[in-house]
Short mmCIF file of C-alpha atoms in Angstrom, two decimals:
data_model
loop_
_atom_site.label_atom_id
_atom_site.label_comp_id
_atom_site.label_asym_id
_atom_site.label_seq_id
_atom_site.Cartn_x
_atom_site.Cartn_y
_atom_site.Cartn_z
CA MET S 1 -12.71 0.75 3.54
CA LYS S 2 -9.00 1.04 3.43
CA LEU S 3 -6.89 0.98 6.63
CA ASP S 4 -5.33 4.50 6.97
CA THR S 5 -3.02 4.64 9.86
CA ARG S 6 -1.93 8.33 9.40
CA ALA S 7 -4.18 9.87 12.02
CA MET S 8 -2.88 7.59 14.70
CA ARG S 9 0.18 9.92 15.41
CA HIS S 10 -2.07 12.67 16.23
CA LEU S 11 -4.11 11.03 18.73
CA THR S 12 -3.56 11.96 22.37
CA ALA S 13 -4.03 9.75 25.29
CA GLU S 14 -7.56 11.38 25.94
CA ASP S 15 -8.55 10.75 22.42
CA TRP S 16 -7.89 7.05 22.80
CA LYS S 17 -9.77 6.96 26.16
CA VAL S 18 -12.71 8.69 24.47
CA LEU S 19 -12.77 6.24 21.60
CA ALA S 20 -12.53 3.37 23.84
CA ALA S 21 -15.52 4.76 25.77
CA VAL S 22 -17.64 4.77 22.79
CA GLU S 23 -16.68 1.27 21.87
CA GLN S 24 -17.98 0.33 25.55
CA GLY S 25 -20.88 2.27 25.37
CA SER S 26 -21.64 0.66 22.13
CA LYS S 27 -22.50 -2.50 23.65
CA ASN S 28 -25.55 -1.39 25.22
CA HIS S 29 -26.38 1.75 22.91
CA GLU S 30 -26.62 2.09 18.96
CA LEU S 31 -26.04 5.66 19.52
CA VAL S 32 -24.00 6.35 22.65
CA PRO S 33 -25.16 9.55 24.41
CA VAL S 34 -22.33 12.04 25.15
CA PRO S 35 -23.12 11.95 29.03
CA ILE S 36 -22.21 8.10 28.85
CA ILE S 37 -19.08 8.68 26.88
CA GLU S 38 -18.03 11.29 29.35
CA ARG S 39 -18.65 8.98 32.29
CA PHE S 40 -16.84 6.06 30.59
CA SER S 41 -13.78 7.84 29.64
CA ARG S 42 -13.21 9.67 33.01
CA LEU S 43 -11.14 12.60 31.67
CA LYS S 44 -10.05 14.95 34.25
CA GLY S 45 -10.73 17.95 31.93
CA GLY S 46 -14.62 17.31 32.21
CA SER S 47 -17.11 17.81 29.31
CA SER S 48 -14.94 20.39 27.45
CA LEU S 49 -12.18 18.09 26.93
CA VAL S 50 -14.42 15.25 25.99
CA SER S 51 -16.10 17.49 23.48
CA LYS S 52 -12.57 18.26 21.89
CA CYS S 53 -11.78 14.86 21.82
CA ILE S 54 -15.15 13.74 20.03
CA SER S 55 -14.53 16.66 17.51
CA THR S 56 -11.06 15.06 16.79
CA LEU S 57 -12.57 11.56 16.50
CA ALA S 58 -15.37 12.54 14.19
CA LYS S 59 -13.15 14.60 11.92
CA THR S 60 -10.81 11.63 11.19
CA SER S 61 -14.01 9.33 10.79
CA LEU S 62 -13.35 7.23 13.87
CA ILE S 63 -16.80 7.88 15.31
CA ALA S 64 -20.04 9.15 13.49
CA LYS S 65 -23.13 10.72 14.30
CA MET S 66 -26.46 9.39 12.80
CA LYS S 67 -28.89 11.38 10.74
CA GLU S 68 -32.12 12.41 12.33
CA ALA S 69 -31.00 11.01 15.65
CA LYS S 70 -33.20 12.01 18.73
CA TYR S 71 -30.35 12.84 21.03
CA ASP S 72 -26.85 13.73 20.80
CA GLY S 73 -24.58 10.62 20.48
CA TYR S 74 -22.08 8.78 18.54
CA ARG S 75 -21.34 5.44 17.13
CA LEU S 76 -18.13 3.59 16.51
CA THR S 77 -17.19 3.30 12.77
CA TYR S 78 -15.28 0.33 11.32
CA GLY S 79 -12.11 2.84 11.23
CA GLY S 80 -12.53 3.46 14.81
CA LEU S 81 -12.69 -0.37 15.50
CA ASP S 82 -9.48 -0.65 13.35
CA TYR S 83 -7.55 1.91 15.44
CA LEU S 84 -8.30 0.09 18.76
CA ALA S 85 -7.39 -3.27 17.43
CA LEU S 86 -4.17 -1.58 16.15
CA HIS S 87 -3.47 0.31 19.38
CA THR S 88 -3.95 -3.08 21.32
CA HIS S 89 -1.38 -4.89 19.02
CA SER S 90 0.95 -2.15 19.24
CA GLN S 91 0.93 -1.94 22.92
CA LYS S 92 1.59 -5.54 23.13
CA LYS S 93 4.36 -5.20 20.58
CA HIS S 94 2.74 -7.70 17.94
CA ILE S 95 2.68 -4.73 15.18
CA TYR S 96 5.27 -2.08 14.65
CA SER S 97 4.71 -1.01 11.14
CA VAL S 98 1.82 -1.35 8.64
CA GLY S 99 2.39 -1.95 4.90
CA THR S 100 0.40 -2.45 1.81
CA ARG S 101 -2.91 -4.25 1.56
CA VAL S 102 -1.89 -7.67 -0.06
CA GLY S 103 -5.47 -9.07 -0.37
CA VAL S 104 -9.09 -7.87 -0.21
CA GLY S 105 -12.38 -9.81 -0.25
CA LYS S 106 -16.05 -9.01 0.68
CA GLU S 107 -15.48 -9.93 4.21
CA SER S 108 -12.05 -9.12 5.00
CA ASP S 109 -8.74 -7.11 4.12
CA ILE S 110 -5.32 -8.66 4.31
CA MET S 111 -2.62 -6.20 5.37
CA LEU S 112 1.31 -6.91 5.34
CA VAL S 113 2.67 -5.74 8.76
CA ALA S 114 5.97 -6.05 10.63
CA ASP S 115 7.00 -6.63 14.08
CA HIS S 116 9.59 -4.73 16.11
CA THR S 117 12.25 -7.26 14.86
CA GLY S 118 11.17 -6.38 11.17
CA ALA S 119 9.72 -9.62 10.54
CA GLN S 120 6.82 -9.55 8.07
CA GLN S 121 3.50 -10.91 9.16
CA ILE S 122 -0.10 -10.89 8.00
CA LEU S 123 -2.89 -8.87 9.67
CA LYS S 124 -6.40 -10.12 8.95
CA ILE S 125 -9.26 -7.49 9.27
CA HIS S 126 -12.78 -9.22 9.36
CA ARG S 127 -15.28 -6.68 7.70
CA LEU S 128 -18.60 -8.46 7.66
CA GLY S 129 -21.17 -5.83 6.69
CA ARG S 130 -19.11 -4.35 3.69
CA ILE S 131 -20.42 -4.39 0.33
CA SER S 132 -22.23 -7.86 0.10
CA PHE S 133 -23.46 -7.96 3.53
CA ARG S 134 -24.92 -4.74 3.35
CA THR S 135 -27.35 -5.61 1.06
CA VAL S 136 -29.26 -7.45 3.74
CA LYS S 137 -32.07 -5.09 4.76
CA THR S 138 -34.45 -7.34 6.65
CA ASN S 139 -34.49 -7.88 10.37
CA ARG S 140 -32.77 -11.01 11.64
CA ASP S 141 -32.00 -12.37 15.13
CA TYR S 142 -28.20 -11.88 14.82
CA LEU S 143 -28.45 -8.15 13.55
CA LYS S 144 -30.82 -7.38 16.53
CA LYS S 145 -31.45 -3.42 16.30
CA ASN S 146 -28.07 -2.09 15.53
CA ALA S 147 -27.06 -3.10 12.20
CA SER S 148 -23.87 -1.56 12.15
CA GLY S 149 -22.97 -2.53 15.48
CA SER S 150 -23.94 -5.95 14.97
CA TRP S 151 -21.83 -6.20 11.75
CA MET S 152 -18.89 -5.24 14.00
CA TYR S 153 -19.90 -7.93 16.79
CA LEU S 154 -20.29 -10.52 13.91
CA SER S 155 -16.78 -9.54 12.63
CA THR S 156 -15.25 -9.82 15.97
CA LEU S 157 -16.93 -13.14 16.45
CA ALA S 158 -15.65 -14.27 13.11
CA ALA S 159 -11.96 -13.30 14.25
CA ARG S 160 -12.32 -14.92 17.36
CA LYS S 161 -13.49 -18.13 16.14
CA GLU S 162 -10.98 -18.16 13.34
CA TYR S 163 -8.10 -17.55 16.05
CA ALA S 164 -9.40 -20.31 18.32
CA PHE S 165 -9.44 -22.89 15.43
CA LEU S 166 -5.86 -21.47 13.79
CA SER S 167 -4.47 -22.04 17.12
CA ALA S 168 -5.79 -25.47 17.65
CA LEU S 169 -5.01 -26.64 14.33
CA HIS S 170 -1.31 -25.36 14.45
CA SER S 171 -0.90 -27.02 17.74
CA ALA S 172 -2.26 -30.31 16.05
CA GLY S 173 0.33 -30.03 13.46
CA ILE S 174 -2.09 -28.89 10.64
CA PRO S 175 -0.20 -26.90 7.93
CA VAL S 176 -1.55 -23.34 8.67
CA PRO S 177 -0.29 -19.90 9.12
CA THR S 178 1.14 -19.55 12.90
CA PRO S 179 -1.19 -17.57 15.08
CA ILE S 180 0.45 -14.49 16.66
CA ALA S 181 -2.34 -12.38 18.28
CA HIS S 182 -5.91 -11.42 18.32
CA SER S 183 -7.61 -8.21 19.09
CA ARG S 184 -11.39 -7.44 18.33
CA HIS S 185 -11.93 -8.27 14.66
CA THR S 186 -8.33 -8.60 13.79
CA ILE S 187 -5.89 -11.64 13.56
CA VAL S 188 -2.24 -11.22 13.48
CA MET S 189 -0.35 -14.48 11.91
CA SER S 190 2.71 -15.39 10.10
CA LEU S 191 3.37 -14.66 6.45
CA VAL S 192 3.10 -17.67 4.55
CA ASP S 193 5.51 -17.19 1.17
CA ALA S 194 3.28 -19.30 -1.00
CA PRO S 195 0.81 -18.60 -3.80
CA PRO S 196 -2.84 -19.58 -3.66
CA LEU S 197 -3.91 -22.73 -5.66
CA ARG S 198 -6.05 -20.54 -7.96
CA GLN S 199 -2.85 -18.71 -9.20
CA ILE S 200 -0.97 -22.01 -10.25
CA SER S 201 -0.93 -22.81 -13.86
CA SER S 202 1.11 -26.24 -13.86
CA VAL S 203 2.45 -28.52 -11.44
CA PRO S 204 4.62 -31.47 -12.32
CA ASP S 205 2.37 -34.17 -10.70
CA PRO S 206 -1.32 -33.19 -10.52
CA ALA S 207 -2.23 -36.67 -8.92
CA ALA S 208 0.14 -36.30 -5.98
CA LEU S 209 -0.83 -32.80 -5.24
CA TYR S 210 -4.77 -33.71 -5.17
CA ALA S 211 -3.82 -36.64 -2.97
CA SER S 212 -2.13 -34.30 -0.68
CA LEU S 213 -5.16 -32.02 -0.71
CA ILE S 214 -7.56 -34.94 0.19
CA GLU S 215 -5.23 -36.39 2.70
CA LEU S 216 -5.16 -32.99 4.41
CA TYR S 217 -9.01 -32.65 4.46
CA LEU S 218 -9.42 -36.23 5.96
CA ARG S 219 -7.02 -35.05 8.66
CA LEU S 220 -9.27 -32.25 9.40
CA ALA S 221 -12.17 -34.68 9.42
CA LYS S 222 -10.26 -37.09 11.95
CA HIS S 223 -9.97 -34.07 14.26
CA GLY S 224 -13.84 -33.81 13.87
CA LEU S 225 -13.69 -30.71 11.75
CA ILE S 226 -15.13 -29.46 8.30
CA HIS S 227 -13.63 -26.58 6.73
CA GLY S 228 -16.51 -25.30 4.86
CA ASP S 229 -14.92 -23.27 2.17
CA TYR S 230 -12.02 -25.80 0.94
CA ASN S 231 -11.19 -24.43 -2.45
CA GLU S 232 -8.43 -23.04 -4.60
CA PHE S 233 -8.93 -19.60 -3.01
CA ASN S 234 -8.12 -20.79 0.60
CA ILE S 235 -5.22 -23.24 0.07
CA LEU S 236 -1.84 -21.80 -0.49
CA ILE S 237 0.96 -24.27 -1.96
CA ARG S 238 4.17 -23.94 -0.53
CA GLU S 239 7.57 -25.31 -2.17
CA ASP S 240 9.73 -27.13 0.32
CA ILE S 241 13.11 -27.87 -0.98
CA SER S 242 15.21 -30.71 0.14
CA ILE S 243 18.94 -31.84 -0.97
CA ASN S 244 19.82 -35.44 -1.74
CA PRO S 245 23.22 -35.58 -0.10
CA GLU S 246 24.44 -38.31 -2.30
CA THR S 247 23.73 -36.63 -5.56
CA GLY S 248 23.29 -33.11 -4.70
CA THR S 249 20.19 -32.84 -6.61
CA GLU S 250 17.02 -30.79 -5.38
CA LYS S 251 13.88 -32.09 -4.41
CA ILE S 252 10.82 -29.97 -4.35
CA THR S 253 7.92 -31.16 -2.29
CA LEU S 254 4.49 -29.13 -2.82
CA VAL S 255 2.96 -28.84 0.49
CA PRO S 256 -0.70 -27.43 1.09
CA VAL S 257 -1.34 -24.72 3.67
CA VAL S 258 -4.98 -23.96 4.64
CA ILE S 259 -6.25 -20.67 5.50
CA ASP S 260 -9.67 -18.94 6.26
CA PHE S 261 -11.62 -20.93 8.97
CA PRO S 262 -14.59 -18.50 10.20
CA GLN S 263 -17.07 -21.02 8.36
CA MET S 264 -15.41 -24.21 10.14
CA ILE S 265 -18.15 -26.44 11.51
CA SER S 266 -18.03 -30.03 13.43
CA MET S 267 -18.53 -33.40 11.59
CA GLU S 268 -21.51 -33.51 13.92
CA HIS S 269 -23.12 -30.59 12.45
CA VAL S 270 -26.66 -31.04 11.24
CA ASN S 271 -25.52 -30.15 7.61
CA ALA S 272 -21.92 -31.56 7.88
CA GLU S 273 -22.51 -33.97 4.93
CA MET S 274 -23.81 -31.31 2.72
CA TYR S 275 -20.76 -29.09 3.61
CA PHE S 276 -18.29 -32.21 3.22
CA ASP S 277 -19.56 -32.98 -0.25
CA ARG S 278 -19.35 -29.48 -1.45
CA ASP S 279 -15.64 -29.12 -0.46
CA ILE S 280 -14.38 -32.32 -1.97
CA ASN S 281 -16.24 -31.62 -5.20
CA CYS S 282 -14.63 -28.06 -5.32
CA ILE S 283 -11.25 -29.60 -5.27
CA LYS S 284 -12.37 -32.20 -7.90
CA ILE S 285 -13.99 -29.66 -10.09
CA PHE S 286 -10.82 -27.35 -9.93
CA PHE S 287 -8.39 -30.16 -10.69
CA GLU S 288 -10.20 -31.24 -13.60
CA ARG S 289 -10.66 -27.73 -15.11
CA ARG S 290 -7.15 -26.50 -14.52
CA PHE S 291 -4.99 -29.58 -14.60
CA HIS S 292 -7.07 -31.82 -16.57
CA PHE S 293 -6.86 -34.50 -13.84
CA LYS S 294 -9.54 -36.45 -12.85
CA PRO S 295 -9.40 -39.14 -9.95
CA THR S 296 -9.92 -42.91 -10.89
CA THR S 297 -11.35 -43.72 -7.55
CA PRO S 298 -14.72 -42.29 -6.17
CA GLY S 299 -15.13 -40.54 -2.75
CA PRO S 300 -14.13 -39.90 -0.18
CA PHE S 301 -17.39 -40.32 1.50
CA TYR S 302 -18.89 -38.51 4.49
CA LYS S 303 -20.27 -41.84 6.08
CA ASP S 304 -17.22 -43.64 5.91
CA VAL S 305 -15.00 -40.70 6.95
CA LYS S 306 -17.15 -39.96 9.98
CA LYS S 307 -16.15 -43.33 11.53
CA THR S 308 -12.85 -42.29 11.81
CA VAL S 309 -13.40 -39.36 13.78
CA GLY S 310 -11.24 -39.16 16.93
CA ARG S 311 -9.62 -42.41 15.93
CA ASP S 312 -5.92 -43.38 15.82
CA GLY S 313 -4.76 -40.93 18.52
CA PHE S 314 -6.42 -37.85 16.76
CA GLU S 315 -7.85 -35.32 19.27
CA ARG S 316 -11.11 -34.08 18.63
CA LEU S 317 -10.86 -30.24 18.05
CA ASP S 318 -14.68 -29.56 17.12
CA ALA S 319 -15.16 -28.42 20.77
CA THR S 320 -12.58 -25.85 20.39
CA LEU S 321 -14.98 -23.09 19.67
CA GLU S 322 -17.00 -23.73 22.76
CA ALA S 323 -13.77 -23.87 24.87
CA SER S 324 -12.65 -20.48 23.32
CA GLY S 325 -15.52 -18.71 25.25
CA ILE S 326 -17.76 -18.21 22.40
CA THR S 327 -21.12 -19.28 23.43
CA LYS S 328 -23.72 -21.41 21.41
CA LYS S 329 -25.69 -18.34 20.81
CA MET S 330 -22.62 -16.52 19.44
CA ALA S 331 -21.66 -19.37 17.08
CA LYS S 332 -25.48 -19.55 16.08
CA ASP S 333 -25.38 -15.85 15.24
CA LEU S 334 -22.35 -16.06 13.05
CA GLU S 335 -23.42 -19.11 11.40
CA ALA S 336 -26.89 -17.55 10.53
CA ALA S 337 -25.04 -14.81 9.14
CA ILE S 338 -22.77 -16.64 6.85
CA ARG S 339 -25.56 -19.07 5.71
CA GLN S 340 -27.92 -16.40 4.94
CA HIS S 341 -25.27 -14.46 3.02
CA GLU S 342 -24.69 -17.81 0.84
CA GLU S 343 -28.32 -18.46 0.36
CA GLU S 344 -29.15 -14.89 -0.91
CA LYS S 345 -26.09 -14.62 -3.00
CA LEU S 346 -27.10 -17.67 -4.84
CA GLN S 347 -30.75 -16.63 -5.38
CA ASN S 348 -29.78 -12.95 -6.45
CA PRO S 349 -26.21 -12.44 -7.21
CA GLU S 350 -27.07 -8.94 -8.52
CA ALA S 351 -28.38 -7.58 -5.44
CA PHE S 352 -24.76 -8.19 -3.83
CA GLU S 353 -23.28 -5.50 -5.78
CA PRO S 354 -22.90 -2.09 -3.91
CA SER S 355 -25.87 0.19 -4.83
CA GLU S 356 -25.29 3.90 -5.38
CA ASP S 357 -27.48 5.11 -2.61
CA GLU S 358 -25.71 3.23 0.16
CA GLU S 359 -24.64 5.29 3.21
CA ASP S 360 -20.86 5.00 4.22
CA ASP S 361 -19.42 5.99 7.27
CA ASP S 362 -17.38 8.62 5.53
CA GLU S 363 -17.24 10.20 2.02
CA ASP S 364 -14.26 8.28 0.81
CA GLU S 365 -15.70 4.84 1.75
CA ASP S 366 -17.67 4.61 -1.50
CA GLU S 367 -14.31 4.85 -3.60
CA GLU S 368 -12.48 2.58 -1.17
CA GLU S 369 -15.34 -0.12 -1.78
CA LYS S 370 -15.07 0.20 -5.38
CA GLU S 371 -11.37 -0.28 -5.35
CA GLY S 372 -12.28 -3.49 -3.45
CA GLU S 373 -14.80 -4.61 -6.13
CA GLU S 374 -12.24 -3.90 -8.86
CA ALA S 375 -9.50 -5.90 -6.66
CA ASN S 376 -11.95 -8.73 -6.68
CA THR S 377 -12.57 -8.47 -10.36
CA ASP S 378 -8.82 -8.47 -11.04
CA GLU S 379 -8.42 -11.59 -9.06
CA LYS S 380 -11.05 -13.21 -10.86
CA GLU S 381 -9.22 -12.31 -14.07
CA LYS S 382 -6.02 -13.62 -12.89
CA GLU S 383 -7.78 -16.94 -11.68
CA GLU S 384 -8.86 -17.43 -15.12
CA GLN S 385 -5.28 -16.81 -16.59
CA PRO S 386 -3.06 -18.47 -13.98
CA SER S 387 0.56 -17.50 -14.50
CA ILE S 388 2.68 -19.65 -11.77
CA VAL S 389 4.26 -22.74 -12.66
CA ILE S 390 5.19 -24.57 -9.45
CA GLY S 391 7.30 -27.58 -8.38
CA PHE S 392 9.62 -27.73 -11.47
CA GLN S 393 12.60 -25.56 -10.04
CA SER S 394 13.70 -23.61 -7.26
CA PRO S 395 11.29 -20.81 -6.12
CA SER S 396 12.35 -17.50 -7.05
CA GLU S 397 13.25 -15.05 -4.14
CA SER S 398 10.55 -12.78 -2.80
CA GLY S 399 9.57 -9.88 -4.55
CA ALA S 400 10.57 -6.26 -3.97
CA GLU S 401 10.45 -4.80 -0.26
CA GLN S 402 6.94 -3.62 0.82
CA GLY S 403 6.91 -0.06 2.08
CA MET S 404 6.00 0.00 5.73
CA GLU S 405 4.65 2.89 7.86
CA LYS S 406 5.29 2.74 11.39
CA LEU S 407 2.70 3.07 13.81
CA SER S 408 2.88 6.34 15.49
CA ILE S 409 0.92 6.48 18.95
CA ASN S 410 1.59 9.61 21.12
CA ASN S 411 0.51 8.06 24.34
CA LYS S 412 -0.87 4.96 25.98
CA MET S 413 -4.49 4.67 27.15
#
């Protein structure tokens, strides 16, 4: 679904309280009964005001009823969760305005936003359960009984886990976007003005870039971490320019910046070697296919690299997840969802296309998801025909200004 903030300006303080009440009630109810919404919202206007707010929220698809429900109740939609997260970011002055969607995937949306100073940032919205995940129909532990609520729960876990690792890696000096804020299933981070590796058609020295990518991966390993999805889609290549004071000539250094961390695991994980080898092979295969470069030396190998974990003053960061407040059960739930998704996609790729009879939160979601699918197809076509040449000359100035829409919120909760 798209992030549409237009309705925010029409919501009153009472509407926000009722929306928050539905979220609170969703922790224990698949469908939150109206009396519980009334109790949690604590509105002075009583049931009549609550009913009015419920009507407003339902019309804007922030909450929804379930077909054939046995009682009068409502569930929170992804749109409602989006609004609650944006409301929090706005109150804390992390987001002032929202621009265009600059990236879309099966599990997240990437939005361009700005703070009160006008500085552009990135808002990442985790959306587990959209398109690919929605084909999962079987009962699993991490889904419990409330499928839609559990996907939001997993999305929140994914964002929380990614923010924890992003903060730890940034503090350790690993080149990653700067973490700014986290709320529910969303993360606000700095905007990195750099293209992903998949869009780059040519570099002056493929061997040097390959070496820097492997060196960066080994730095993660020394901190006790395996990325788990280290490929051309999750690596940005930034051009750092320095001027030689004697000759006045420019020197361009290509610096990799790593993104996307929900699937990151410890070097002690039971399947650590498999994920380590897969990550390294992804880089090798890409460089051979794109730049016709093949390393002359084998490796690196997991068994050798594991001996370096925590050595030479490298702090072990693989305990960060537990320290962030995510319990072992939460981590297990999230890992199970990601692993099952990967296994089922390999076994039956066609099943991960959206079906015609899928039920959506609102009438427009089908069209929005199709747009996401088309965007993914466009991205694949771009990946097959990369157009960016990097490292040969000074980078061009940033593109046209992105249109921003101010977040208008009438009242605080």
